[in-house]
Coordinates of N, CA and C in Angstrom, one line a residue:
M1 N 7.2 23.5 -3.5 CA 7.6 22.1 -3.1 C 7.2 21.2 -4.2
K2 N 8.0 20.2 -4.6 CA 7.7 19.2 -5.5 C 7.8 17.8 -4.9
I3 N 6.9 16.9 -5.4 CA 7.1 15.5 -5.0 C 6.8 14.6 -6.2
N4 N 7.4 13.4 -6.2 CA 7.2 12.5 -7.3 C 6.3 11.4 -6.8
V5 N 5.1 11.3 -7.4 CA 4.1 10.3 -7.0 C 3.8 9.4 -8.3
N6 N 3.9 8.2 -8.1 CA 3.6 7.2 -9.2 C 4.3 7.5 -10.5
G7 N 5.5 8.0 -10.3 CA 6.4 8.3 -11.5 C 6.2 9.6 -12.1
T8 N 5.3 10.5 -11.5 CA 5.1 11.8 -12.1 C 5.5 12.9 -11.0
S9 N 6.2 13.9 -11.5 CA 6.5 15.0 -10.6 C 5.4 15.9 -10.5
H10 N 5.1 16.4 -9.3 CA 4.0 17.3 -9.0 C 4.5 18.5 -8.3
D11 N 4.2 19.7 -8.7 CA 4.5 20.9 -8.1 C 3.4 21.3 -7.1
L12 N 3.7 21.3 -5.9 CA 2.6 21.6 -4.8 C 2.5 23.0 -4.5
G13 N 3.3 23.9 -5.1 CA 3.2 25.3 -4.8 C 3.6 25.6 -3.4
E14 N 2.8 26.5 -2.8 CA 3.1 27.0 -1.5 C 2.4 26.2 -0.4
I15 N 2.5 24.9 -0.4 CA 1.8 24.1 0.5 C 2.5 24.2 1.9
D16 N 1.8 24.1 3.0 CA 2.4 24.0 4.3 C 3.2 22.7 4.4
P17 N 4.5 22.8 4.7 CA 5.4 21.7 4.7 C 4.9 20.6 5.8
K18 N 4.1 21.0 6.7 CA 3.7 20.1 7.8 C 2.4 19.3 7.3
T19 N 1.9 19.6 6.2 CA 0.7 19.0 5.7 C 1.0 17.5 5.6
P20 N 0.1 16.6 6.1 CA 0.4 15.2 6.0 C 0.3 14.7 4.5
L21 N 1.1 13.8 4.2 CA 1.2 13.3 2.8 C -0.2 12.8 2.4
L22 N -0.9 12.2 3.2 CA -2.2 11.6 2.9 C -3.1 12.7 2.3
W23 N -3.1 13.9 2.9 CA -4.0 15.0 2.4 C -3.5 15.6 1.2
V24 N -2.2 15.6 1.0 CA -1.6 16.1 -0.3 C -2.1 15.1 -1.4
L25 N -2.0 13.8 -1.2 CA -2.4 12.8 -2.2 C -3.9 13.0 -2.5
R26 N -4.7 13.0 -1.5 CA -6.2 13.1 -1.7 C -6.7 14.4 -2.1
D27 N -6.3 15.5 -1.4 CA -6.9 16.8 -1.7 C -6.2 17.6 -2.8
H28 N -4.9 17.4 -3.0 CA -4.2 18.2 -3.9 C -3.9 17.5 -5.2
L29 N -3.8 16.1 -5.2 CA -3.5 15.4 -6.4 C -4.6 14.5 -6.8
S30 N -5.7 14.5 -6.1 CA -6.9 13.7 -6.4 C -6.7 12.2 -6.5
L31 N -5.7 11.7 -5.7 CA -5.4 10.3 -5.7 C -6.1 9.8 -4.4
V32 N -7.3 9.3 -4.5 CA -8.2 9.0 -3.4 C -8.2 7.6 -3.0
G33 N -7.4 6.7 -3.7 CA -7.3 5.3 -3.3 C -6.7 5.1 -1.9
T34 N -5.8 6.0 -1.5 CA -5.2 5.9 -0.2 C -6.3 6.5 0.8
K35 N -6.7 5.8 1.8 CA -7.8 6.2 2.6 C -7.3 6.8 4.0
Y36 N -8.2 7.6 4.5 CA -8.1 8.1 5.9 C -8.9 7.1 6.8
G37 N -8.2 6.5 7.8 CA -8.8 5.6 8.7 C -8.9 6.1 10.1
C38 N -7.8 6.1 10.8 CA -7.8 6.5 12.2 C -7.1 7.9 12.4
G39 N -6.3 8.3 11.5 CA -5.6 9.6 11.7 C -4.5 9.6 12.7
I40 N -4.1 8.4 13.3 CA -3.0 8.4 14.2 C -2.0 7.3 13.8
S41 N -2.0 7.0 12.6 CA -1.0 6.1 12.0 C -1.0 4.7 12.7
Q42 N -2.2 4.2 13.0 CA -2.4 2.9 13.6 C -3.1 1.9 12.7
C43 N -4.0 2.3 11.8 CA -4.8 1.3 11.1 C -4.3 0.8 9.8
G44 N -3.4 1.6 9.1 CA -2.9 1.2 7.8 C -3.6 1.5 6.6
A45 N -4.8 2.1 6.7 CA -5.6 2.4 5.5 C -4.9 3.5 4.7
C46 N -4.0 4.2 5.2 CA -3.3 5.3 4.5 C -2.0 4.9 4.0
T47 N -1.7 3.6 4.0 CA -0.3 3.1 3.6 C 0.0 3.3 2.2
V48 N 1.2 3.9 1.9 CA 1.7 4.0 0.6 C 3.1 3.5 0.6
L49 N 3.7 3.4 -0.5 CA 5.2 3.0 -0.6 C 6.0 4.3 -0.7
L50 N 7.0 4.4 0.1 CA 7.9 5.6 0.1 C 9.3 5.0 -0.1
G51 N 9.7 5.1 -1.3 CA 11.0 4.5 -1.7 C 10.9 3.0 -1.6
G52 N 9.8 2.4 -1.8 CA 9.6 1.0 -1.8 C 9.2 0.4 -0.5
E53 N 9.2 1.2 0.6 CA 8.9 0.8 1.9 C 7.5 1.2 2.3
A54 N 6.7 0.3 2.9 CA 5.4 0.6 3.4 C 5.5 1.7 4.4
M55 N 4.6 2.7 4.3 CA 4.7 3.9 5.2 C 3.3 4.4 5.4
K56 N 2.9 4.7 6.6 CA 1.6 5.3 6.8 C 1.7 6.8 6.6
S57 N 0.8 7.3 5.7 CA 0.9 8.7 5.3 C 0.0 9.7 6.0
C58 N -0.8 9.3 7.0 CA -1.7 10.2 7.6 C -1.0 11.2 8.5
L59 N 0.1 10.9 9.1 CA 0.9 11.8 9.9 C 2.2 12.2 9.4
Y60 N 2.6 11.6 8.2 CA 3.9 11.9 7.6 C 3.9 13.2 6.9
P61 N 4.7 14.2 7.3 CA 4.7 15.5 6.7 C 5.2 15.4 5.3
V62 N 4.6 16.1 4.4 CA 5.0 16.1 3.0 C 6.4 16.6 2.8
S63 N 6.8 17.5 3.7 CA 8.2 18.0 3.6 C 9.3 16.9 3.8
A64 N 8.9 15.8 4.5 CA 9.8 14.7 4.7 C 10.0 13.8 3.5
V65 N 9.1 13.9 2.5 CA 9.2 13.1 1.3 C 10.5 13.4 0.5
G66 N 10.8 14.6 0.4 CA 11.9 15.0 -0.4 C 11.9 14.5 -1.8
D67 N 13.0 13.9 -2.3 CA 13.1 13.3 -3.6 C 12.6 11.8 -3.7
T68 N 12.2 11.3 -2.6 CA 11.8 9.9 -2.5 C 10.6 9.6 -3.3
Q69 N 10.6 8.6 -4.1 CA 9.4 8.2 -4.9 C 8.3 7.7 -4.0
V70 N 7.1 8.3 -4.2 CA 5.9 7.8 -3.5 C 5.0 7.0 -4.5
T71 N 4.6 5.8 -4.0 CA 3.7 5.0 -4.9 C 2.5 4.7 -4.1
T72 N 1.3 5.1 -4.7 CA 0.0 4.9 -4.1 C -0.6 3.6 -4.7
I73 N -1.7 3.2 -4.3 CA -2.4 2.1 -4.9 C -2.7 2.3 -6.3
E74 N -2.9 3.6 -6.7 CA -3.1 3.9 -8.2 C -1.9 3.6 -9.0
G75 N -0.7 3.6 -8.4 CA 0.5 3.4 -9.1 C 1.1 2.0 -9.0
I76 N 0.4 1.1 -8.4 CA 0.9 -0.3 -8.2 C 0.9 -1.1 -9.5
A77 N -0.2 -1.1 -10.2 CA -0.3 -1.8 -11.4 C 0.7 -1.2 -12.5
A78 N 1.0 -2.0 -13.5 CA 1.8 -1.6 -14.6 C 1.1 -0.4 -15.4
K79 N 1.9 0.4 -16.0 CA 1.3 1.5 -16.8 C 0.3 1.1 -17.8
D80 N 0.4 -0.1 -18.3 CA -0.6 -0.6 -19.3 C -1.8 -1.2 -18.6
G81 N -1.8 -1.2 -17.3 CA -3.0 -1.7 -16.6 C -2.9 -3.1 -16.1
T82 N -1.8 -3.8 -16.5 CA -1.6 -5.1 -16.0 C -1.4 -5.1 -14.5
L83 N -2.2 -6.0 -13.8 CA -2.2 -6.1 -12.4 C -1.0 -6.8 -11.9
T84 N -0.6 -6.5 -10.7 CA 0.5 -7.2 -10.0 C 0.0 -8.5 -9.6
P85 N 0.8 -9.5 -9.3 CA 0.3 -10.8 -8.8 C -0.5 -10.6 -7.5
V86 N -0.1 -9.6 -6.7 CA -0.9 -9.4 -5.4 C -2.3 -8.9 -5.8
Q87 N -2.4 -8.0 -6.7 CA -3.7 -7.5 -7.1 C -4.6 -8.6 -7.7
Q88 N -3.9 -9.4 -8.5 CA -4.7 -10.5 -9.1 C -5.1 -11.6 -8.1
A89 N -4.3 -11.9 -7.1 CA -4.6 -12.8 -6.1 C -5.8 -12.2 -5.3
W90 N -5.8 -10.9 -5.0 CA -7.0 -10.3 -4.3 C -8.3 -10.6 -5.1
I91 N -8.2 -10.4 -6.4 CA -9.4 -10.7 -7.2 C -9.8 -12.1 -7.2
D92 N -8.8 -13.0 -7.5 CA -9.0 -14.4 -7.6 C -9.6 -15.0 -6.4
L93 N -9.1 -14.6 -5.2 CA -9.5 -15.1 -3.9 C -10.7 -14.3 -3.3
D94 N -11.1 -13.3 -4.0 CA -12.2 -12.5 -3.4 C -11.9 -12.0 -2.0
V95 N -10.7 -11.4 -1.9 CA -10.2 -11.0 -0.6 C -11.0 -9.9 0.0
A96 N -11.3 -8.9 -0.7 CA -12.0 -7.7 -0.2 C -13.4 -8.0 0.2
Q97 N -13.9 -7.4 1.3 CA -15.3 -7.4 1.6 C -15.8 -6.0 1.4
C98 N -15.7 -5.1 2.3 CA -16.1 -3.7 2.1 C -15.1 -3.0 1.2
G99 N -13.8 -3.4 1.4 CA -12.8 -2.8 0.5 C -12.1 -1.6 1.1
Y100 N -12.6 -1.0 2.1 CA -12.1 0.3 2.6 C -10.6 0.2 2.9
C101 N -10.2 -0.8 3.6 CA -8.7 -1.0 4.0 C -7.9 -1.6 2.9
Q102 N -8.4 -2.1 1.9 CA -7.7 -2.9 1.0 C -6.6 -2.2 0.2
A103 N -6.7 -1.0 -0.1 CA -5.5 -0.3 -0.7 C -4.3 -0.4 0.2
G104 N -4.5 -0.1 1.5 CA -3.4 -0.2 2.4 C -2.9 -1.6 2.6
Q105 N -3.8 -2.6 2.6 CA -3.4 -4.0 2.7 C -2.6 -4.4 1.5
I106 N -3.0 -4.0 0.3 CA -2.3 -4.4 -1.0 C -1.0 -3.8 -1.0
V107 N -0.9 -2.5 -0.7 CA 0.4 -1.8 -0.7 C 1.3 -2.4 0.3
S108 N 0.9 -2.8 1.5 CA 1.7 -3.4 2.5 C 2.2 -4.8 2.0
A109 N 1.3 -5.5 1.4 CA 1.6 -6.9 0.8 C 2.7 -6.7 -0.3
E110 N 2.5 -5.7 -1.1 CA 3.5 -5.5 -2.2 C 4.9 -5.2 -1.6
A111 N 4.9 -4.3 -0.5 CA 6.2 -4.0 0.1 C 6.9 -5.3 0.7
L112 N 6.1 -6.1 1.4 CA 6.6 -7.3 2.0 C 7.2 -8.2 0.9
L113 N 6.4 -8.5 -0.2 CA 6.8 -9.4 -1.2 C 8.0 -8.9 -2.1
R114 N 8.1 -7.6 -2.1 CA 9.3 -7.1 -2.8 C 10.6 -7.3 -2.0
K115 N 10.5 -7.2 -0.7 CA 11.6 -7.5 0.2 C 11.9 -9.0 0.3
N116 N 10.8 -9.7 0.5 CA 10.9 -11.1 0.8 C 9.8 -11.8 0.0
P117 N 10.2 -12.3 -1.2 CA 9.3 -13.0 -2.1 C 8.6 -14.2 -1.6
T118 N 9.2 -14.9 -0.6 CA 8.7 -16.1 -0.1 C 8.5 -16.1 1.4
P119 N 7.7 -15.2 2.0 CA 7.6 -15.1 3.4 C 6.9 -16.3 4.1
S120 N 7.3 -16.6 5.3 CA 6.5 -17.6 6.1 C 5.3 -16.9 6.6
D121 N 4.4 -17.8 7.2 CA 3.2 -17.3 7.8 C 3.5 -16.2 8.9
S122 N 4.5 -16.5 9.7 CA 4.8 -15.5 10.8 C 5.4 -14.2 10.2
E123 N 6.1 -14.3 9.1 CA 6.6 -13.1 8.5 C 5.5 -12.3 7.8
I124 N 4.5 -13.0 7.3 CA 3.3 -12.3 6.7 C 2.6 -11.6 7.8
D125 N 2.3 -12.4 8.9 CA 1.6 -11.8 10.0 C 2.3 -10.6 10.6
A126 N 3.6 -10.6 10.7 CA 4.4 -9.5 11.3 C 4.3 -8.3 10.4
A127 N 4.4 -8.5 9.1 CA 4.4 -7.4 8.1 C 3.0 -6.8 8.0
M128 N 2.0 -7.6 8.2 CA 0.6 -7.1 8.0 C -0.1 -6.7 9.3
D129 N 0.5 -7.0 10.4 CA -0.1 -6.7 11.7 C -0.5 -5.3 11.9
P130 N 0.2 -4.3 11.5 CA -0.3 -3.0 11.8 C -1.6 -2.6 10.9
N131 N -1.9 -3.4 10.0 CA -3.1 -3.1 9.1 C -4.3 -3.7 9.7
L132 N -5.3 -2.8 9.9 CA -6.6 -3.3 10.4 C -7.6 -3.5 9.3
C133 N -8.5 -4.5 9.5 CA -9.6 -4.7 8.6 C -10.9 -4.8 9.4
R134 N -11.7 -3.9 9.2 CA -13.0 -3.9 10.0 C -13.8 -5.1 9.7
C135 N -13.7 -5.7 8.5 CA -14.5 -6.8 8.1 C -13.9 -8.2 8.5
G136 N -12.6 -8.1 9.0 CA -12.0 -9.3 9.4 C -11.6 -10.3 8.3
T137 N -11.1 -9.8 7.2 CA -10.7 -10.6 6.1 C -9.2 -11.1 6.2
Y138 N -8.7 -11.1 7.4 CA -7.3 -11.4 7.6 C -6.9 -12.8 7.0
I139 N -7.7 -13.8 7.1 CA -7.4 -15.1 6.5 C -7.3 -15.0 5.0
R140 N -8.2 -14.3 4.4 CA -8.2 -14.1 2.9 C -7.0 -13.3 2.5
I141 N -6.7 -12.3 3.3 CA -5.5 -11.4 3.0 C -4.2 -12.3 3.1
R142 N -4.1 -13.1 4.1 CA -2.9 -14.0 4.2 C -2.9 -15.0 3.1
N143 N -4.1 -15.5 2.7 CA -4.1 -16.5 1.6 C -3.7 -15.8 0.3
G144 N -4.1 -14.6 0.1 CA -3.7 -13.9 -1.1 C -2.1 -13.7 -1.2
I145 N -1.6 -13.4 -0.1 CA -0.1 -13.2 0.0 C 0.6 -14.5 -0.2
K146 N 0.0 -15.6 0.5 CA 0.6 -16.9 0.3 C 0.5 -17.4 -1.1
R147 N -0.5 -17.1 -1.8 CA -0.6 -17.5 -3.2 C 0.5 -16.9 -4.0
V148 N 0.8 -15.7 -3.8 CA 1.9 -15.0 -4.5 C 3.2 -15.6 -4.1
A149 N 3.4 -15.8 -2.8 CA 4.6 -16.4 -2.3 C 4.9 -17.8 -2.8
D150 N 3.8 -18.6 -2.9 CA 3.9 -19.9 -3.4 C 4.3 -19.9 -4.9
A151 N 3.8 -19.0 -5.7 CA 4.1 -18.8 -7.1 C 5.6 -18.4 -7.2
N152 N 6.0 -17.5 -6.3 CA 7.4 -17.1 -6.3 C 8.3 -18.2 -6.0
K153 N 7.9 -19.1 -5.0 CA 8.7 -20.3 -4.7 C 8.9 -21.2 -5.9
N154 N 7.8 -21.4 -6.7 CA 7.9 -22.2 -7.9 C 8.9 -21.6 -8.9
V155 N 8.8 -20.3 -9.1 CA 9.7 -19.6 -10.0 C 11.2 -19.7 -9.5
L156 N 11.4 -19.5 -8.2 CA 12.7 -19.6 -7.7 C 13.3 -21.0 -7.8
N157 N 12.4 -22.0 -7.7 CA 12.8 -23.4 -7.8 C 12.8 -23.9 -9.2
G158 N 12.7 -23.0 -10.2 CA 12.7 -23.4 -11.6 C 11.5 -24.0 -12.1
G159 N 10.3 -23.9 -11.4 CA 9.1 -24.5 -11.8 C 8.2 -23.6 -12.6

């Protein structure tokens, strides 16, 4: 079985097709930015992009990936290391506290802003709702997303 992760094709050999994508990423590909949180697809720590859509990977079988591109937190920044506006906002606003959930938060925010570059507060809340933060940095997370959305509005308005 092969999967494409962060733009690179990986041969997984004789892996059990029911193996959750999370464990393939962490244990077989050593991409440990995607975290194990609850194991029941509820907390969002395991969120990755699957074909550009936010998807929880802890219960998602690797066999269901097929030819769809998987992007983990390690693949969000540009190849030259340039951070995305979301990643930069997270740094500028000191969003993370413990940081455990932040890979899933950032990946979810990226998916939202790629679909809707200027989301409202309610759209941000709806998109980010399934992601839990044990430290309660929800206001800073929303502010990070709003910063990027406001910059997007300026660009869209010619500013």
